[in-house]
Amino acid sequence: TPEEQILHNQIMLVPPLPHWVSGRVALAGDAAHAMSPHSTAGATLGIEDAALLGCLLSPTGDVPAALAAYEASQIPRYAHVARLSAAVENAPTPQDFARHYVAFSHWMITQRPRRPGQNRVEA
């Protein structure tokens, strides 16, 4: 690719939001928890949100309660994901980057999201 065709855009990190839900409206995916593209987990995290929302919303007619359960479940999970992602993003050496990236990837693969009040979300 010729140098003049390569885009050089600043990566903007979104600060964590204290709430993702307001009444009957919820943020999901990058709107709720955008992080650096270096962790390559954005699509996976958005799919987790969609799967959990689908599980919580389908059995109940109480949308605000379902959305509150979603928020209570996911905000702590994504706070942990953000810490793992920040370790990758801020790694001072290539070796540290590799170590943190492996730890992040291992956690993402092995720590499946839990549905509130249930064992696990099956997507």
Short mmCIF file of N, CA, C and O in Angstrom, two decimals:
data_model
loop_
_atom_site.label_atom_id
_atom_site.label_comp_id
_atom_site.label_asym_id
_atom_site.label_seq_id
_atom_site.Cartn_x
_atom_site.Cartn_y
_atom_site.Cartn_z
N THR A 1 0.85 -1.17 0.00
CA THR A 1 0.00 0.00 0.00
C THR A 1 0.90 1.24 0.00
O THR A 1 1.78 1.35 0.86
N PRO A 2 0.67 2.12 -0.93
CA PRO A 2 1.47 3.36 -0.93
C PRO A 2 1.26 4.15 0.37
O PRO A 2 0.15 4.20 0.91
N GLU A 3 2.30 4.73 0.86
CA GLU A 3 2.27 5.47 2.13
C GLU A 3 1.15 6.51 2.17
O GLU A 3 0.46 6.67 3.18
N GLU A 4 0.92 7.22 1.07
CA GLU A 4 -0.11 8.27 1.06
C GLU A 4 -1.53 7.71 1.17
O GLU A 4 -2.48 8.45 1.45
N GLN A 5 -1.71 6.42 0.98
CA GLN A 5 -3.04 5.82 1.11
C GLN A 5 -3.28 5.18 2.48
O GLN A 5 -4.36 4.70 2.76
N ILE A 6 -2.26 5.16 3.30
CA ILE A 6 -2.39 4.58 4.64
C ILE A 6 -2.97 5.62 5.58
O ILE A 6 -2.48 6.75 5.65
N LEU A 7 -4.02 5.27 6.26
CA LEU A 7 -4.63 6.17 7.24
C LEU A 7 -3.88 6.07 8.56
O LEU A 7 -3.57 4.97 9.02
N HIS A 8 -3.63 7.20 9.15
CA HIS A 8 -2.99 7.27 10.47
C HIS A 8 -3.95 8.02 11.37
O HIS A 8 -3.93 9.25 11.44
N ASN A 9 -4.81 7.29 12.05
CA ASN A 9 -5.81 7.90 12.92
C ASN A 9 -5.45 7.64 14.37
O ASN A 9 -5.00 6.54 14.73
N GLN A 10 -5.71 8.62 15.19
CA GLN A 10 -5.49 8.45 16.62
C GLN A 10 -6.53 7.50 17.18
O GLN A 10 -7.72 7.58 16.84
N ILE A 11 -6.09 6.59 18.05
CA ILE A 11 -7.02 5.69 18.72
C ILE A 11 -7.54 6.41 19.95
O ILE A 11 -6.78 6.87 20.81
N MET A 12 -8.84 6.56 20.01
CA MET A 12 -9.48 7.25 21.13
C MET A 12 -10.12 6.21 22.04
O MET A 12 -10.93 5.40 21.58
N LEU A 13 -9.73 6.20 23.30
CA LEU A 13 -10.32 5.27 24.25
C LEU A 13 -11.51 5.94 24.92
O LEU A 13 -11.45 7.10 25.30
N VAL A 14 -12.58 5.20 25.04
CA VAL A 14 -13.80 5.70 25.66
C VAL A 14 -13.70 5.43 27.16
O VAL A 14 -13.46 4.29 27.57
N PRO A 15 -13.87 6.45 28.00
CA PRO A 15 -13.83 6.19 29.44
C PRO A 15 -15.00 5.30 29.86
O PRO A 15 -16.05 5.32 29.21
N PRO A 16 -14.81 4.51 30.91
CA PRO A 16 -15.91 3.65 31.35
C PRO A 16 -17.14 4.47 31.76
O PRO A 16 -17.02 5.53 32.37
N LEU A 17 -18.29 3.97 31.40
CA LEU A 17 -19.55 4.62 31.76
C LEU A 17 -20.08 4.01 33.05
O LEU A 17 -20.04 2.79 33.22
N PRO A 18 -20.62 4.82 33.96
CA PRO A 18 -21.14 4.26 35.22
C PRO A 18 -22.46 3.51 35.03
O PRO A 18 -22.82 2.68 35.85
N HIS A 19 -23.19 3.81 33.95
CA HIS A 19 -24.48 3.17 33.68
C HIS A 19 -24.62 2.92 32.19
O HIS A 19 -24.17 3.73 31.37
N TRP A 20 -25.25 1.80 31.85
CA TRP A 20 -25.52 1.49 30.45
C TRP A 20 -27.00 1.48 30.17
O TRP A 20 -27.43 1.29 29.03
N VAL A 21 -27.81 1.65 31.20
CA VAL A 21 -29.26 1.50 31.08
C VAL A 21 -29.94 2.72 31.65
O VAL A 21 -29.54 3.26 32.68
N SER A 22 -31.01 3.13 30.97
CA SER A 22 -31.90 4.17 31.48
C SER A 22 -33.32 3.76 31.12
O SER A 22 -33.71 3.80 29.95
N GLY A 23 -34.06 3.31 32.13
CA GLY A 23 -35.43 2.87 31.89
C GLY A 23 -35.49 1.69 30.94
O GLY A 23 -35.02 0.61 31.25
N ARG A 24 -36.04 1.92 29.75
CA ARG A 24 -36.21 0.85 28.76
C ARG A 24 -35.20 0.94 27.62
O ARG A 24 -35.38 0.35 26.56
N VAL A 25 -34.10 1.68 27.86
CA VAL A 25 -33.07 1.86 26.84
C VAL A 25 -31.73 1.35 27.39
O VAL A 25 -31.38 1.65 28.54
N ALA A 26 -31.00 0.59 26.57
CA ALA A 26 -29.70 0.07 27.00
C ALA A 26 -28.66 0.28 25.91
O ALA A 26 -28.96 0.20 24.72
N LEU A 27 -27.44 0.57 26.35
CA LEU A 27 -26.30 0.58 25.44
C LEU A 27 -25.71 -0.83 25.42
O LEU A 27 -25.71 -1.52 26.44
N ALA A 28 -25.19 -1.22 24.27
CA ALA A 28 -24.55 -2.52 24.14
C ALA A 28 -23.36 -2.39 23.20
O ALA A 28 -23.24 -1.40 22.47
N GLY A 29 -22.50 -3.37 23.21
CA GLY A 29 -21.34 -3.36 22.33
C GLY A 29 -20.45 -2.15 22.58
O GLY A 29 -20.32 -1.69 23.71
N ASP A 30 -19.85 -1.64 21.51
CA ASP A 30 -18.93 -0.51 21.65
C ASP A 30 -19.60 0.74 22.22
O ASP A 30 -18.93 1.58 22.82
N ALA A 31 -20.89 0.88 22.05
CA ALA A 31 -21.58 2.05 22.63
C ALA A 31 -21.48 2.03 24.15
O ALA A 31 -21.44 3.08 24.79
N ALA A 32 -21.43 0.84 24.74
CA ALA A 32 -21.34 0.71 26.20
C ALA A 32 -19.90 0.59 26.68
O ALA A 32 -19.56 1.11 27.74
N HIS A 33 -19.08 -0.10 25.92
CA HIS A 33 -17.76 -0.46 26.46
C HIS A 33 -16.68 -0.55 25.38
O HIS A 33 -15.97 -1.55 25.26
N ALA A 34 -16.52 0.50 24.61
CA ALA A 34 -15.48 0.51 23.58
C ALA A 34 -14.10 0.46 24.22
O ALA A 34 -13.88 1.03 25.28
N MET A 35 -13.22 -0.29 23.58
CA MET A 35 -11.84 -0.34 24.07
C MET A 35 -10.91 -0.36 22.88
O MET A 35 -11.35 -0.37 21.73
N SER A 36 -9.64 -0.39 23.16
CA SER A 36 -8.64 -0.35 22.10
C SER A 36 -8.83 -1.51 21.13
O SER A 36 -9.12 -2.63 21.53
N PRO A 37 -8.65 -1.24 19.84
CA PRO A 37 -8.75 -2.33 18.86
C PRO A 37 -7.60 -3.32 18.97
O PRO A 37 -7.66 -4.40 18.38
N HIS A 38 -6.58 -3.01 19.76
CA HIS A 38 -5.45 -3.92 19.90
C HIS A 38 -5.83 -5.22 20.59
O HIS A 38 -5.15 -6.23 20.42
N SER A 39 -6.90 -5.22 21.34
CA SER A 39 -7.31 -6.46 22.01
C SER A 39 -8.14 -7.35 21.09
O SER A 39 -8.36 -8.51 21.39
N THR A 40 -8.60 -6.82 19.98
CA THR A 40 -9.38 -7.55 18.96
C THR A 40 -10.55 -8.32 19.56
O THR A 40 -10.87 -9.40 19.10
N ALA A 41 -11.21 -7.74 20.55
CA ALA A 41 -12.30 -8.44 21.21
C ALA A 41 -13.64 -7.74 21.06
O ALA A 41 -14.64 -8.22 21.59
N GLY A 42 -13.69 -6.63 20.37
CA GLY A 42 -14.91 -5.83 20.30
C GLY A 42 -16.12 -6.59 19.81
O GLY A 42 -17.20 -6.52 20.40
N ALA A 43 -15.98 -7.32 18.72
CA ALA A 43 -17.13 -8.06 18.18
C ALA A 43 -17.59 -9.14 19.15
O ALA A 43 -18.79 -9.32 19.36
N THR A 44 -16.64 -9.83 19.76
CA THR A 44 -16.99 -10.87 20.73
C THR A 44 -17.78 -10.29 21.89
O THR A 44 -18.79 -10.85 22.32
N LEU A 45 -17.34 -9.16 22.39
CA LEU A 45 -18.01 -8.55 23.54
C LEU A 45 -19.41 -8.07 23.16
O LEU A 45 -20.35 -8.18 23.95
N GLY A 46 -19.56 -7.53 21.96
CA GLY A 46 -20.89 -7.12 21.50
C GLY A 46 -21.83 -8.30 21.35
O GLY A 46 -23.02 -8.20 21.68
N ILE A 47 -21.32 -9.43 20.87
CA ILE A 47 -22.14 -10.63 20.74
C ILE A 47 -22.55 -11.14 22.12
O ILE A 47 -23.69 -11.57 22.32
N GLU A 48 -21.64 -11.07 23.08
CA GLU A 48 -22.00 -11.45 24.46
C GLU A 48 -23.17 -10.61 24.96
O GLU A 48 -24.10 -11.13 25.57
N ASP A 49 -23.09 -9.30 24.72
CA ASP A 49 -24.18 -8.42 25.16
C ASP A 49 -25.50 -8.84 24.53
O ASP A 49 -26.52 -8.95 25.21
N ALA A 50 -25.47 -9.07 23.22
CA ALA A 50 -26.70 -9.44 22.51
C ALA A 50 -27.26 -10.76 23.02
O ALA A 50 -28.48 -10.90 23.22
N ALA A 51 -26.38 -11.74 23.25
CA ALA A 51 -26.84 -13.05 23.75
C ALA A 51 -27.47 -12.91 25.13
O ALA A 51 -28.54 -13.48 25.40
N LEU A 52 -26.82 -12.16 26.00
CA LEU A 52 -27.36 -11.98 27.35
C LEU A 52 -28.68 -11.22 27.31
O LEU A 52 -29.64 -11.61 27.99
N LEU A 53 -28.75 -10.15 26.54
CA LEU A 53 -30.00 -9.40 26.44
C LEU A 53 -31.12 -10.29 25.90
O LEU A 53 -32.25 -10.23 26.38
N GLY A 54 -30.81 -11.12 24.92
CA GLY A 54 -31.82 -12.04 24.39
C GLY A 54 -32.32 -13.01 25.44
O GLY A 54 -33.53 -13.26 25.54
N CYS A 55 -31.43 -13.52 26.26
CA CYS A 55 -31.83 -14.44 27.33
C CYS A 55 -32.66 -13.74 28.40
O CYS A 55 -33.63 -14.30 28.91
N LEU A 56 -32.25 -12.55 28.76
CA LEU A 56 -32.93 -11.84 29.84
C LEU A 56 -34.28 -11.27 29.41
O LEU A 56 -35.21 -11.22 30.21
N LEU A 57 -34.38 -10.83 28.18
CA LEU A 57 -35.61 -10.17 27.73
C LEU A 57 -36.68 -11.17 27.30
O LEU A 57 -37.87 -10.88 27.43
N SER A 58 -36.32 -12.33 26.80
CA SER A 58 -37.34 -13.23 26.27
C SER A 58 -38.26 -13.83 27.32
O SER A 58 -39.45 -13.96 27.05
N PRO A 59 -37.81 -14.21 28.52
CA PRO A 59 -38.74 -14.85 29.45
C PRO A 59 -39.58 -13.90 30.29
O PRO A 59 -40.44 -14.33 31.04
N THR A 60 -39.35 -12.62 30.18
CA THR A 60 -40.03 -11.70 31.08
C THR A 60 -40.66 -10.55 30.30
O THR A 60 -40.21 -10.20 29.24
N GLY A 61 -41.68 -9.99 30.87
CA GLY A 61 -42.26 -8.79 30.28
C GLY A 61 -41.74 -7.53 30.96
O GLY A 61 -42.10 -6.44 30.58
N ASP A 62 -40.90 -7.71 31.97
CA ASP A 62 -40.39 -6.59 32.74
C ASP A 62 -39.08 -6.11 32.12
O ASP A 62 -37.99 -6.49 32.56
N VAL A 63 -39.18 -5.27 31.10
CA VAL A 63 -38.00 -4.81 30.37
C VAL A 63 -37.05 -4.04 31.28
O VAL A 63 -35.84 -4.32 31.28
N PRO A 64 -37.49 -3.08 32.09
CA PRO A 64 -36.54 -2.38 32.95
C PRO A 64 -35.78 -3.32 33.90
O PRO A 64 -34.58 -3.14 34.10
N ALA A 65 -36.45 -4.33 34.44
CA ALA A 65 -35.76 -5.28 35.33
C ALA A 65 -34.75 -6.11 34.56
O ALA A 65 -33.64 -6.37 35.06
N ALA A 66 -35.09 -6.54 33.36
CA ALA A 66 -34.16 -7.31 32.53
C ALA A 66 -32.93 -6.48 32.18
O ALA A 66 -31.80 -6.96 32.24
N LEU A 67 -33.15 -5.22 31.82
CA LEU A 67 -32.03 -4.35 31.47
C LEU A 67 -31.16 -4.03 32.69
O LEU A 67 -29.94 -3.95 32.58
N ALA A 68 -31.78 -3.88 33.85
CA ALA A 68 -31.01 -3.65 35.07
C ALA A 68 -30.15 -4.87 35.39
O ALA A 68 -29.00 -4.74 35.82
N ALA A 69 -30.68 -6.09 35.18
CA ALA A 69 -29.90 -7.31 35.40
C ALA A 69 -28.73 -7.39 34.43
O ALA A 69 -27.63 -7.80 34.79
N TYR A 70 -28.97 -7.00 33.19
CA TYR A 70 -27.91 -6.95 32.17
C TYR A 70 -26.78 -6.03 32.63
O TYR A 70 -25.61 -6.40 32.63
N GLU A 71 -27.14 -4.83 33.03
CA GLU A 71 -26.15 -3.85 33.47
C GLU A 71 -25.38 -4.35 34.69
O GLU A 71 -24.15 -4.28 34.73
N ALA A 72 -26.08 -4.90 35.67
CA ALA A 72 -25.44 -5.39 36.90
C ALA A 72 -24.49 -6.55 36.61
O ALA A 72 -23.46 -6.69 37.27
N SER A 73 -24.82 -7.35 35.62
CA SER A 73 -23.97 -8.48 35.26
C SER A 73 -22.76 -8.05 34.45
O SER A 73 -21.64 -8.51 34.69
N GLN A 74 -22.96 -7.17 33.49
CA GLN A 74 -21.92 -6.89 32.52
C GLN A 74 -20.92 -5.81 32.93
O GLN A 74 -19.76 -5.89 32.55
N ILE A 75 -21.34 -4.80 33.67
CA ILE A 75 -20.40 -3.74 34.01
C ILE A 75 -19.19 -4.29 34.78
O ILE A 75 -18.05 -3.97 34.42
N PRO A 76 -19.36 -5.13 35.80
CA PRO A 76 -18.17 -5.67 36.46
C PRO A 76 -17.33 -6.55 35.53
O PRO A 76 -16.09 -6.51 35.59
N ARG A 77 -17.98 -7.30 34.66
CA ARG A 77 -17.25 -8.15 33.71
C ARG A 77 -16.39 -7.29 32.80
O ARG A 77 -15.21 -7.57 32.58
N TYR A 78 -16.97 -6.23 32.25
CA TYR A 78 -16.23 -5.39 31.33
C TYR A 78 -15.19 -4.53 32.04
O TYR A 78 -14.21 -4.13 31.42
N ALA A 79 -15.37 -4.25 33.31
CA ALA A 79 -14.31 -3.55 34.05
C ALA A 79 -13.07 -4.43 34.10
O ALA A 79 -11.94 -3.94 33.92
N HIS A 80 -13.28 -5.74 34.28
CA HIS A 80 -12.15 -6.67 34.26
C HIS A 80 -11.54 -6.75 32.86
O HIS A 80 -10.31 -6.72 32.70
N VAL A 81 -12.37 -6.85 31.84
CA VAL A 81 -11.88 -6.87 30.45
C VAL A 81 -11.07 -5.61 30.16
O VAL A 81 -10.02 -5.68 29.53
N ALA A 82 -11.53 -4.47 30.63
CA ALA A 82 -10.82 -3.21 30.39
C ALA A 82 -9.45 -3.22 31.05
O ALA A 82 -8.47 -2.71 30.47
N ARG A 83 -9.36 -3.80 32.26
CA ARG A 83 -8.05 -3.90 32.91
C ARG A 83 -7.10 -4.79 32.11
O ARG A 83 -5.92 -4.46 31.92
N LEU A 84 -7.61 -5.92 31.63
CA LEU A 84 -6.78 -6.82 30.82
C LEU A 84 -6.36 -6.13 29.52
O LEU A 84 -5.20 -6.25 29.09
N SER A 85 -7.27 -5.43 28.89
CA SER A 85 -6.99 -4.73 27.65
C SER A 85 -5.96 -3.62 27.87
O SER A 85 -5.06 -3.43 27.05
N ALA A 86 -6.08 -2.90 28.97
CA ALA A 86 -5.13 -1.82 29.27
C ALA A 86 -3.72 -2.37 29.47
O ALA A 86 -2.75 -1.73 29.07
N ALA A 87 -3.62 -3.54 30.06
CA ALA A 87 -2.29 -4.16 30.23
C ALA A 87 -1.66 -4.45 28.87
O ALA A 87 -0.46 -4.25 28.69
N VAL A 88 -2.47 -4.90 27.91
CA VAL A 88 -1.96 -5.14 26.56
C VAL A 88 -1.57 -3.80 25.94
O VAL A 88 -0.47 -3.64 25.40
N GLU A 89 -2.45 -2.84 26.00
CA GLU A 89 -2.25 -1.53 25.36
C GLU A 89 -1.00 -0.82 25.90
O GLU A 89 -0.29 -0.16 25.16
N ASN A 90 -0.75 -0.97 27.19
CA ASN A 90 0.33 -0.22 27.83
C ASN A 90 1.59 -1.05 28.05
O ASN A 90 2.47 -0.62 28.80
N ALA A 91 1.69 -2.20 27.45
CA ALA A 91 2.87 -3.05 27.63
C ALA A 91 4.13 -2.32 27.16
O ALA A 91 4.17 -1.81 26.04
N PRO A 92 5.15 -2.26 28.02
CA PRO A 92 6.35 -1.49 27.65
C PRO A 92 7.28 -2.21 26.67
O PRO A 92 8.09 -1.55 26.01
N THR A 93 7.19 -3.52 26.58
CA THR A 93 8.09 -4.26 25.69
C THR A 93 7.28 -5.25 24.85
O THR A 93 6.16 -5.61 25.22
N PRO A 94 7.83 -5.70 23.76
CA PRO A 94 7.13 -6.72 22.97
C PRO A 94 6.86 -7.99 23.78
O PRO A 94 5.81 -8.62 23.63
N GLN A 95 7.78 -8.35 24.66
CA GLN A 95 7.58 -9.53 25.49
C GLN A 95 6.40 -9.33 26.45
O GLN A 95 5.59 -10.24 26.64
N ASP A 96 6.31 -8.15 27.04
CA ASP A 96 5.18 -7.85 27.93
C ASP A 96 3.88 -7.82 27.14
O ASP A 96 2.86 -8.31 27.62
N PHE A 97 3.92 -7.23 25.95
CA PHE A 97 2.73 -7.21 25.10
C PHE A 97 2.26 -8.64 24.85
O PHE A 97 1.08 -8.96 25.02
N ALA A 98 3.18 -9.52 24.45
CA ALA A 98 2.81 -10.91 24.16
C ALA A 98 2.24 -11.60 25.41
O ALA A 98 1.22 -12.28 25.33
N ARG A 99 2.88 -11.39 26.54
CA ARG A 99 2.42 -12.03 27.79
C ARG A 99 1.01 -11.54 28.16
O ARG A 99 0.13 -12.34 28.47
N HIS A 100 0.80 -10.23 28.10
CA HIS A 100 -0.52 -9.69 28.45
C HIS A 100 -1.58 -10.08 27.42
O HIS A 100 -2.74 -10.34 27.77
N TYR A 101 -1.20 -10.12 26.14
CA TYR A 101 -2.14 -10.50 25.10
C TYR A 101 -2.57 -11.96 25.27
O TYR A 101 -3.75 -12.29 25.14
N VAL A 102 -1.64 -12.83 25.59
CA VAL A 102 -1.97 -14.24 25.84
C VAL A 102 -2.89 -14.35 27.06
O VAL A 102 -3.88 -15.09 27.04
N ALA A 103 -2.59 -13.61 28.11
CA ALA A 103 -3.44 -13.65 29.31
C ALA A 103 -4.84 -13.16 28.99
O ALA A 103 -5.84 -13.75 29.41
N PHE A 104 -4.93 -12.07 28.23
CA PHE A 104 -6.23 -11.52 27.83
C PHE A 104 -6.99 -12.54 26.99
O PHE A 104 -8.16 -12.84 27.25
N SER A 105 -6.34 -13.11 25.99
CA SER A 105 -6.99 -14.08 25.10
C SER A 105 -7.43 -15.31 25.87
O SER A 105 -8.54 -15.81 25.66
N HIS A 106 -6.59 -15.79 26.76
CA HIS A 106 -6.96 -16.97 27.56
C HIS A 106 -8.19 -16.68 28.40
O HIS A 106 -9.12 -17.49 28.48
N TRP A 107 -8.24 -15.52 29.04
CA TRP A 107 -9.40 -15.17 29.86
C TRP A 107 -10.66 -15.08 29.01
O TRP A 107 -11.71 -15.59 29.38
N MET A 108 -10.55 -14.45 27.84
CA MET A 108 -11.72 -14.32 26.96
C MET A 108 -12.25 -15.68 26.51
O MET A 108 -13.45 -15.87 26.38
N ILE A 109 -11.36 -16.62 26.27
CA ILE A 109 -11.77 -17.94 25.80
C ILE A 109 -12.34 -18.79 26.92
O ILE A 109 -13.30 -19.53 26.73
N THR A 110 -11.77 -18.68 28.12
CA THR A 110 -12.16 -19.59 29.21
C THR A 110 -13.24 -19.04 30.13
O THR A 110 -13.93 -19.81 30.78
N GLN A 111 -13.40 -17.74 30.22
CA GLN A 111 -14.36 -17.15 31.17
C GLN A 111 -15.64 -16.75 30.44
O GLN A 111 -15.83 -15.61 30.07
N ARG A 112 -16.50 -17.72 30.24
CA ARG A 112 -17.75 -17.44 29.53
C ARG A 112 -18.66 -16.61 30.41
O ARG A 112 -18.69 -16.76 31.63
N PRO A 113 -19.43 -15.72 29.80
CA PRO A 113 -20.32 -14.85 30.59
C PRO A 113 -21.40 -15.66 31.29
O PRO A 113 -21.87 -16.67 30.77
N ARG A 114 -21.77 -15.22 32.46
CA ARG A 114 -22.83 -15.88 33.23
C ARG A 114 -24.12 -15.08 33.14
O ARG A 114 -24.11 -13.87 33.22
N ARG A 115 -25.19 -15.80 32.98
CA ARG A 115 -26.52 -15.18 32.99
C ARG A 115 -26.94 -15.01 34.44
O ARG A 115 -26.84 -15.94 35.23
N PRO A 116 -27.39 -13.83 34.82
CA PRO A 116 -27.80 -13.63 36.21
C PRO A 116 -28.85 -14.66 36.62
O PRO A 116 -29.83 -14.87 35.94
N GLY A 117 -28.58 -15.33 37.75
CA GLY A 117 -29.51 -16.33 38.26
C GLY A 117 -29.43 -17.67 37.56
O GLY A 117 -30.17 -18.58 37.89
N GLN A 118 -28.56 -17.83 36.61
CA GLN A 118 -28.41 -19.07 35.86
C GLN A 118 -26.94 -19.47 35.86
O GLN A 118 -26.08 -18.74 36.32
N ASN A 119 -26.66 -20.61 35.26
CA ASN A 119 -25.28 -21.07 35.19
C ASN A 119 -24.47 -20.29 34.17
O ASN A 119 -23.55 -19.59 34.51
N ARG A 120 -24.81 -20.43 32.88
CA ARG A 120 -24.02 -19.77 31.84
C ARG A 120 -24.88 -19.35 30.69
O ARG A 120 -25.92 -19.95 30.41
N VAL A 121 -24.43 -18.34 29.97
CA VAL A 121 -25.09 -17.93 28.73
C VAL A 121 -24.56 -18.83 27.63
O VAL A 121 -23.36 -19.00 27.48
N GLU A 122 -25.46 -19.42 26.88
CA GLU A 122 -25.06 -20.24 25.73
C GLU A 122 -25.43 -19.47 24.48
O GLU A 122 -26.59 -19.24 24.21
N ALA A 123 -24.42 -19.04 23.74
CA ALA A 123 -24.70 -18.26 22.54
C ALA A 123 -24.59 -19.12 21.30
O ALA A 123 -23.98 -20.12 21.26
#
